[in-house]
Coordinates of C-alpha atoms in Angstrom, one line a residue:
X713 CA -90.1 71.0 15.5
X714 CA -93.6 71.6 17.2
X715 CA -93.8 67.4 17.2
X716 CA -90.5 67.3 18.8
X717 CA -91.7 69.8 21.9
X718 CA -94.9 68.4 22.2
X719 CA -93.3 64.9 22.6
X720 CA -90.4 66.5 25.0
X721 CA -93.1 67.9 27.0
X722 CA -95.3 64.6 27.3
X723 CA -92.1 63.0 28.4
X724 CA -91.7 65.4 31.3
X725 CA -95.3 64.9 32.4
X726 CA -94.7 60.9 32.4
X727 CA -91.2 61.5 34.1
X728 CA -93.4 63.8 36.7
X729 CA -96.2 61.7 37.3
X730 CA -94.0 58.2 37.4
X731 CA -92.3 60.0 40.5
X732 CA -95.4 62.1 42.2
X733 CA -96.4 65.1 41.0
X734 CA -98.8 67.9 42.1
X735 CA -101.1 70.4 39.9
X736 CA -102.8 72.6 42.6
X737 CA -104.4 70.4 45.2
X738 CA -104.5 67.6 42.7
X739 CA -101.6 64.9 43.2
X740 CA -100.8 62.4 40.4
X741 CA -99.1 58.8 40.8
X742 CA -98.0 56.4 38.2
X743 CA -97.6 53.2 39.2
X744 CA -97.7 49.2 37.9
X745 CA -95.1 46.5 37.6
X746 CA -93.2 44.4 34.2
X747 CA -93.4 40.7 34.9
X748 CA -91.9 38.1 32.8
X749 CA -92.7 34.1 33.7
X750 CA -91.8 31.0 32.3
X751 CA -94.1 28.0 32.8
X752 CA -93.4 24.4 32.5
X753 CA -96.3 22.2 33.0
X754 CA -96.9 19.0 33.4
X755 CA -101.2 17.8 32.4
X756 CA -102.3 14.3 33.2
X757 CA -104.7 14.4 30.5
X758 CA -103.2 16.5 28.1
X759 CA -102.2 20.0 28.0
X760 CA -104.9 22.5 26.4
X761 CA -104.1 24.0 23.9
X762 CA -101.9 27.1 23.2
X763 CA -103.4 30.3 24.6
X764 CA -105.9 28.5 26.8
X765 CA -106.6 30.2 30.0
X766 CA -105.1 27.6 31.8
X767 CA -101.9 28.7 30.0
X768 CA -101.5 31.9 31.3
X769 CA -102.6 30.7 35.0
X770 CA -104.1 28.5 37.4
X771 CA -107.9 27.9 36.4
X772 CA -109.7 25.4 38.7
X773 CA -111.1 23.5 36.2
X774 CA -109.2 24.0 33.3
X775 CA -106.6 21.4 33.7
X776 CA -108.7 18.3 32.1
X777 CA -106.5 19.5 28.6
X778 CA -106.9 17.6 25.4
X779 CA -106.0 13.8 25.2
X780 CA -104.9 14.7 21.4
X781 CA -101.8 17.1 23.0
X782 CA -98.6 16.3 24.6
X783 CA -98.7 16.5 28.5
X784 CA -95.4 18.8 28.5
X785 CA -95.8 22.2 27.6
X786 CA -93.8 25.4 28.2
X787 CA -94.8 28.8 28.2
X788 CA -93.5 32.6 28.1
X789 CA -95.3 35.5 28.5
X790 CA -95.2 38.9 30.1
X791 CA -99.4 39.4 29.9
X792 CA -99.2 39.8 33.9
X793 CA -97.3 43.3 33.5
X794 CA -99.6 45.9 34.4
X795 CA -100.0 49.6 34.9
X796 CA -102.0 52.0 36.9
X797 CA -102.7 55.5 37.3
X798 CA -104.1 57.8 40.5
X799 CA -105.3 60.8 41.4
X800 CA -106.0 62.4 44.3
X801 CA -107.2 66.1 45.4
X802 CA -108.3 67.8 48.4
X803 CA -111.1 69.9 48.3
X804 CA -112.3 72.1 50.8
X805 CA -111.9 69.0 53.2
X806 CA -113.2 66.6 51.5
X807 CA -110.7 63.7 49.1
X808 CA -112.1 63.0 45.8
X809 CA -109.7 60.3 44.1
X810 CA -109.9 58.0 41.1
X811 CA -107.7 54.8 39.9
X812 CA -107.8 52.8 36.5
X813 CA -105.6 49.7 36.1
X814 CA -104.9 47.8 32.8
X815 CA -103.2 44.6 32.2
X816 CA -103.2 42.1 29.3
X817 CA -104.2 38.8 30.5
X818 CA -107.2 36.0 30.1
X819 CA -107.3 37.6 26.1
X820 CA -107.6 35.2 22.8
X821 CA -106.7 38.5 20.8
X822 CA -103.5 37.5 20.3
X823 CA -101.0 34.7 19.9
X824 CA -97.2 33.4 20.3
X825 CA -96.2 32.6 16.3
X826 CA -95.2 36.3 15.6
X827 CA -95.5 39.3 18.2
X828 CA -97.3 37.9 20.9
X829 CA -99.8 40.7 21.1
X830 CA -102.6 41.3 23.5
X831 CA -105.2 44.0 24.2
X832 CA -105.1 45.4 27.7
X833 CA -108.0 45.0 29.5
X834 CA -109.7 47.1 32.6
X835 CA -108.8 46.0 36.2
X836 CA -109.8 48.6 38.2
X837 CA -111.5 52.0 37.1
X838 CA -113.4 53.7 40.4
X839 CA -113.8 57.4 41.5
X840 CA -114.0 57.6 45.2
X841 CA -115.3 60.7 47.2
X842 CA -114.4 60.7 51.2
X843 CA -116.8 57.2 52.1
X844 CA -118.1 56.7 48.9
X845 CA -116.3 54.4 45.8
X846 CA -118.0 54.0 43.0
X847 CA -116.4 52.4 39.5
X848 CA -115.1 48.9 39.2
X849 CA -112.8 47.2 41.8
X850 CA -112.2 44.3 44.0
X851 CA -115.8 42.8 45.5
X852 CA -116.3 44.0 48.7
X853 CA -116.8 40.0 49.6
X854 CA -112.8 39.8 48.9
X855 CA -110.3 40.9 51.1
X856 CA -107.0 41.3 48.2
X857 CA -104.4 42.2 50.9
X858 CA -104.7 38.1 52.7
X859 CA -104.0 36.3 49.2
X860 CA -100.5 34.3 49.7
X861 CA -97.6 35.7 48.3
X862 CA -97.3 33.6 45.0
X863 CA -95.9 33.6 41.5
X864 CA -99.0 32.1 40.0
X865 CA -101.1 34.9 39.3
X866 CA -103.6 34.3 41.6
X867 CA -102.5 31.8 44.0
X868 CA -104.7 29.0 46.1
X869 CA -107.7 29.8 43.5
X870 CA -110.0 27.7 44.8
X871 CA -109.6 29.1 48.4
X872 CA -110.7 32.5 48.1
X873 CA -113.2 34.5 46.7
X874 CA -112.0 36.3 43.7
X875 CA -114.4 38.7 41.5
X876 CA -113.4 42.2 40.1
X877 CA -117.0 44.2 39.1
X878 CA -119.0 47.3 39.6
X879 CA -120.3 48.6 42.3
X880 CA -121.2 51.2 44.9
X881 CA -119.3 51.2 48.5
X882 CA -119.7 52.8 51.4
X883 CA -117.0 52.9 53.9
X884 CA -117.2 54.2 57.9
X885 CA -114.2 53.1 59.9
X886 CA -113.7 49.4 59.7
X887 CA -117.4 48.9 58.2
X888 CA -118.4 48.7 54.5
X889 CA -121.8 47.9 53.1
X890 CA -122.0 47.4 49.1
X891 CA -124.4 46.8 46.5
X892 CA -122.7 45.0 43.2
X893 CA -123.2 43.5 39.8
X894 CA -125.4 40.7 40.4
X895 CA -124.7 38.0 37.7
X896 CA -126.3 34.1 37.9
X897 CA -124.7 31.0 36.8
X898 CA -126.6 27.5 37.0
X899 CA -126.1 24.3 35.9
X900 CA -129.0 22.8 33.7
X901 CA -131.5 19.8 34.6
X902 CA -129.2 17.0 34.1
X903 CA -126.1 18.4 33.2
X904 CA -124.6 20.4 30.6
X905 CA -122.9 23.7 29.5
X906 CA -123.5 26.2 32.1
X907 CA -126.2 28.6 31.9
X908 CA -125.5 32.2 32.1
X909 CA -129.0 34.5 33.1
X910 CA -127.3 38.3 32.3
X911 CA -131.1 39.3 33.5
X912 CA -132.2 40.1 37.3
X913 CA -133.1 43.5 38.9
X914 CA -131.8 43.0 42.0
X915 CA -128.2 44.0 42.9
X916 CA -126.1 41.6 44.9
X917 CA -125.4 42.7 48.5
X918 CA -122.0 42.6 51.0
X919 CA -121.4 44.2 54.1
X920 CA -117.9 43.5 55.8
X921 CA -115.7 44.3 59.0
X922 CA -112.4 45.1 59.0
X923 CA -110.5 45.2 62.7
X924 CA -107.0 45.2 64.4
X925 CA -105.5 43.6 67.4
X926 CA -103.0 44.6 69.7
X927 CA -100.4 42.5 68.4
X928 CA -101.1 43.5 64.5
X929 CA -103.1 40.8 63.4
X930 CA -105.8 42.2 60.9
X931 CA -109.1 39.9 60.3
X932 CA -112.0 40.5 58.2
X933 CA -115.8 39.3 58.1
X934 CA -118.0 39.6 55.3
X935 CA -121.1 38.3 54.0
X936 CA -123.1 38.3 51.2
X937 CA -126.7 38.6 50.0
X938 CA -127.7 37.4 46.4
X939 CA -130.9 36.7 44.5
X940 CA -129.9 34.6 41.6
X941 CA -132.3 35.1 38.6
X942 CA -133.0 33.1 35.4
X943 CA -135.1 34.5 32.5
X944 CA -133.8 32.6 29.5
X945 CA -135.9 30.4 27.0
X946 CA -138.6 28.7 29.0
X947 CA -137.0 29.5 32.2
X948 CA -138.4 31.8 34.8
X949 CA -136.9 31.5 38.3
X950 CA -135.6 33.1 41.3
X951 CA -133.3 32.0 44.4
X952 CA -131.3 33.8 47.2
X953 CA -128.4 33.0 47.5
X954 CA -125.7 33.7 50.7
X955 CA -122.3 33.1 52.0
X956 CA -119.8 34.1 54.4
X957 CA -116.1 34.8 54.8
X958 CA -113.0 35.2 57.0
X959 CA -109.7 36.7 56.5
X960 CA -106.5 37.0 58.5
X961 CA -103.3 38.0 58.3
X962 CA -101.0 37.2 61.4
X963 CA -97.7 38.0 62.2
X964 CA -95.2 35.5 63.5
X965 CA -92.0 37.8 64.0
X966 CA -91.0 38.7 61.0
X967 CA -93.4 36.1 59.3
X968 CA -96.6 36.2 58.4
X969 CA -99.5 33.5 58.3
X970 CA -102.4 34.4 56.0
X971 CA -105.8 32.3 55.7
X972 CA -109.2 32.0 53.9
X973 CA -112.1 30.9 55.0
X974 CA -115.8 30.8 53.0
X975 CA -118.6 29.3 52.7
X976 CA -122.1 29.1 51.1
X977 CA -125.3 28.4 49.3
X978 CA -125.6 29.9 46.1
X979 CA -121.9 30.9 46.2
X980 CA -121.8 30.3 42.3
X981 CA -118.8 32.7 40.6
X982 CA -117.6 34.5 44.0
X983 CA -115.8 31.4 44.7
X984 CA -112.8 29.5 42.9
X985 CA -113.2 31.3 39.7
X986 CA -116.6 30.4 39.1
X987 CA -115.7 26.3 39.3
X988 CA -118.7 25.8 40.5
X989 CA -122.1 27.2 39.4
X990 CA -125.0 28.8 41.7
X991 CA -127.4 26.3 41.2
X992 CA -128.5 24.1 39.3
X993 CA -132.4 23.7 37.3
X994 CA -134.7 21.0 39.1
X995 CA -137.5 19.3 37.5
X996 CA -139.7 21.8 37.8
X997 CA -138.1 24.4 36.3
X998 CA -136.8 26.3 39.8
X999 CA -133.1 26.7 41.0
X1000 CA -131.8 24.4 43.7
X1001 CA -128.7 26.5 45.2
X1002 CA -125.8 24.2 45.5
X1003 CA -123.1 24.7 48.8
X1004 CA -119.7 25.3 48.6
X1005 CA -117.2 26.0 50.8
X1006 CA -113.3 26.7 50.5
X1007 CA -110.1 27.8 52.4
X1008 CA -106.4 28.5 52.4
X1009 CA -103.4 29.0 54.5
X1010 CA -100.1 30.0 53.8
X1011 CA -97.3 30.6 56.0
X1012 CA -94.5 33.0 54.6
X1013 CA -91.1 32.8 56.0
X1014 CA -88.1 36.0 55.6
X1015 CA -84.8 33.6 55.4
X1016 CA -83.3 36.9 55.6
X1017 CA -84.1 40.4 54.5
X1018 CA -83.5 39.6 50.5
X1019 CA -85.2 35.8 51.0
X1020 CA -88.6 34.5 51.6
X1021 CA -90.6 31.6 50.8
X1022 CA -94.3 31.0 50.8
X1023 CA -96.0 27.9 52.0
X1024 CA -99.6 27.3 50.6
X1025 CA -102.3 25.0 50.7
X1026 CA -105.6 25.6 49.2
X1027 CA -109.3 23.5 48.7
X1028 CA -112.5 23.9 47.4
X1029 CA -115.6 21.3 47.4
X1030 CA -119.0 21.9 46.0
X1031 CA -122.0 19.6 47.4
X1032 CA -123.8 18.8 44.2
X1033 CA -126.7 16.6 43.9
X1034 CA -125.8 14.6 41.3
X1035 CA -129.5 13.6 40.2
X1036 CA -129.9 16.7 39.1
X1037 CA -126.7 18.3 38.0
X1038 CA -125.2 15.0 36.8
X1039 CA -122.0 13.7 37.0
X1040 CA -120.0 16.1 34.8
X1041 CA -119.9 19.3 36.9
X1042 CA -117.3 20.0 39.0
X1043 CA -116.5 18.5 42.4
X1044 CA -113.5 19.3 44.5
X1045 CA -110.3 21.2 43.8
X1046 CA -107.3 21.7 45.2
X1047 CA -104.0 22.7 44.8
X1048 CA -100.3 23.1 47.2
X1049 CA -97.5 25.6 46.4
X1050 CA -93.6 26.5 47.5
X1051 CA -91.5 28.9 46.2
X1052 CA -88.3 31.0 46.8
X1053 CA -88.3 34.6 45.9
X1054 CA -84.9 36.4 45.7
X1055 CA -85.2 40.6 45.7
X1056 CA -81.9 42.4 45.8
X1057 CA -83.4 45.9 45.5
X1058 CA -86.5 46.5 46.5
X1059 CA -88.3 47.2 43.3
X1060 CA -87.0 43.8 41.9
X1061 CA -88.2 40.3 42.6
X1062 CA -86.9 36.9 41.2
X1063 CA -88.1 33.6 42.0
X1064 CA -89.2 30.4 41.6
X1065 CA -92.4 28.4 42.7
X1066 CA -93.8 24.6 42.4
X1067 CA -97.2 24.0 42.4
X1068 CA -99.3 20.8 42.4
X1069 CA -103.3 21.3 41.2
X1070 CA -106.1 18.1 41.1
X1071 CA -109.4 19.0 40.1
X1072 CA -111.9 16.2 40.7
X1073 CA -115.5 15.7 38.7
X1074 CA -118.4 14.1 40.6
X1075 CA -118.1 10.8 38.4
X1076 CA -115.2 10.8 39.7
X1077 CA -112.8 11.8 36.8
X1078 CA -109.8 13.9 37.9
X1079 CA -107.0 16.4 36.2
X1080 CA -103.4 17.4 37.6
X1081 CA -101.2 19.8 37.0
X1082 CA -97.5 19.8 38.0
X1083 CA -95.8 23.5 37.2
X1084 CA -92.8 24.9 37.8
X1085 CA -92.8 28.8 37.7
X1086 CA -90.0 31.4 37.2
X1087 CA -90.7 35.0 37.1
X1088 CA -89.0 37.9 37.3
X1089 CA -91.0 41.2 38.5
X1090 CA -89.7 45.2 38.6
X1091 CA -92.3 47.3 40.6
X1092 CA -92.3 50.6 38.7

C-alpha cells in the first residue's frame, strides 16, 4: 500500500510539472518531444553498416559506406525523441534557472535485432544566474534558432557551425562574450587518422551580437578565438586559430528566409561536424591551420496554416594543402533538401523530406546519398 501512494504521488508531481507547476518562487516545466522516422537511403558506394552514424543522420563525411554492402538501406528509429526539464526561481530580484536535456542518439550501445535500446545521453545541462550561464549548451559561436526547418536531424550540416560543450557566458542585452571547451583536431604529416590533442590550457574564446530591425528580421555576428594545442608523442605545437559567422532570419509575410554564413582558419570541429580538421602537422613538426568556409539558405513557405515546406541548400569547402595533408582528407560537401510537413494540431507534426548529399575528397573521390525521410513528431 505505501508503494502504491508513493507511486500515485510521483505521478501527480509528473502530471504537475508536465503542465507548469510552482513550489514557492520556484516554477517547474517539463518539456521534450517523441519522434519516429523512417529512412530510405540510397549510397553510391555502399551503405555503412547498421548503426553507423550516418544511419541515424546526416554526417558530412560519412556517406563513402562499405563497397561489401548493398546501396539500399532502410531504417527506423525513434533515437531523436527527447526530453527536458526547467527550473526557474525568483530571488530577491534576481532569476536563477537551470535546464538538462537528454536524448538517445549518435550511441553504439545498442542495436535493431531485439529491443533497439539506447542510453540517453546529455544535451544540455546549465545553471544560469541573471547574465551568467554556466553548464553545457549550444556554443556561443552557434546561433540554434536560424537552422532550416528539416526532418534530418540537423539539417544543411555542412553550413553551419554545430558544437554542444561547456562553458561560461556572459550575456548584457544583445552582447555575449564566452570562454568554452577548447579541443584540437589536426590532420598528420601526410595524411592519416585524425589526431585528437585532449591537452591545451587555453580556453577557446566567442563574443557575439544579437540585433533586431524594424521589420523583424533578427541577425547575429560572432567570432571566435582559438589556440589549437598538440602535446602527443613527439609533438609539441601551438596555433591560433579564428573564424567568423553570420545569421539571419527574415521574414517574407508569413515566410521566413533563414541563412548561414562562416568562415575561417583553424575552424577545425566548429564547422560541418568536424569534416574537416584544424590543421594539419608540417614538416617540422608545427600546425599549418587549414581555411574553411561554409553557408546555407533556406526559404520556408506556409501553403496554409497546417502546410509548410522548407527549401534548403547547404556547402562547405576546406582549402587543404594537399602536400601536406594528402589526398585523403576531406574536401567539399554539400547537400539540398525539400520537404512537406503536415501539423493538424499544433503539438503534432508529419512530414516528408528528400535530401540529396555529395561529399567530395581532395583526390577527387566522392560519396552520395539520396534519402527519403518520413517522420512523425508530438511536442510534449
Amino acid at each position: 500500500m505505501r508503494q502504491a501512494k508513493i507511486s500515485l504521488v510521483a505521478m501527480a508531481t509528473m502530471l504537475a510539472v508536465s503542465s507548469g507547476a510552482q513550489a514557492g518562487d520556484t516554477e517547474f516545466k517539463f518539456g521534450g518531444y517523441v519522434k519516429t522516422d523512417v529512412m530510405f537511403s540510397d549510397y553510391s558506394n555502399g551503405a555503412p553498416d547498421s548503426g553507423n552514424l550516418s544511419r541515424q543522420f546526416y554526417v558530412p563525411g560519412t556517406i563513402y559506406g562499405d563497397s561489401s554492402n548493398g546501396n539500399q538501406v532502410v531504417d527506423f528509429q525513434a533515437r531523436e525523441s527527447r526530453f527536458n526539464f526547467k527550473t526557474s526561481t525568483d530571488l530577491d530580484g534576481h532569476k536563477l534557472s537551470g535546464f538538462i536535456e537528454l536524448d538517445f542518439m549518435t550511441h553504439t550501445d545498442g542495436n535493431e535485432r531485439v529491443s533497439n535500446s539506447y542510453s540517453p545521453r546529455i544535451r544540455h545541462a546549465f545553471v544560469s544566474f541573471d547574465n551568467w550561464t554556466v553548464g553545457q549548451t549550444w556554443t556561443t559561436f552557434q546561433n540554434p534558432g536560424a537552422l532550416p526547418e528539416n526532418l534530418d536531424f540537423v539539417g544543411a550540416a555542412e553550413g553551419t557551425p554545430f558544437v554542444r560543450q561547456t562553458m561560461v557566458r556572459y550575456t548584457n542585452g544583445g552582447f555575449q562574450f564566452a570562454v568554452e571547451n577548447p579541443e584540437t583536431t589536426v590532420t598528420p604529416h601526410g595524411g592519416g587518422a585524425r589526431v585528437t590533442s585532449g591537452s591545451g590550457m587555453v580556453p577557446d574564446f566567442v563574443a557575439r551580437y544579437n540585433f533586431k530591425t524594424e521589420g523583424g528580421a533578427k541577425f547575429t555576428v560572432a567570432g571566435l578565438a582559438r589556440q589549437l594545442n598538440i602535446e602527443k608523442d613527439e609533438l609539441d605545437t601551438q596555433e591560433m586559430g579564428y573564424g567568423v559567422s553570420f545569421t539571419g532570419v527574415i521574414p517574407v509575410g508569413n515566410d521566413d528566409i533563414k541563412l548561414s554564413a562562416t568562415a575561417g582558419d583553424g575552424l577545425g570541429r566548429y564547422m560541418a561536424l568536424n569534416y574537416a580538421n584544424a590543421g594539419v602537422i608540417d614538416e617540422n613538426g608545427d600546425i599549418e591551420t587549414i581555411s574553411s568556409y561554409g553557408g546555407f539558405a533556406s526559404y520556408r513557405h506556409w501553403w496554409n496554416d497546417k502546410w509548410r515546406s522548407s527549401f534548403t541548400l547547404s556547402g562547405f569547402k576546406a582549402d587543404n594543402n594537399e602536400t601536406l595533408t594528402g589526398g585523403s582528407v576531406n574536401k567539399e560537401s554539400y547537400s539540398g533538401y525539400v520537404n512537406l510537413l503536415y501539423s493538424p494540431v499544433k503539438p503534432l507534426t508529419v512530414g516528408v523530406e528528400y535530401m540529396y548529399a555529395e561529399n567530395t575528397k581532395q583526390n577527387g573521390d566522392n560519396g552520395e546519398l539520396n534519402r527519403v525521410i518520413f517522420s512523425v513528431k508530438y511536442v510534449l
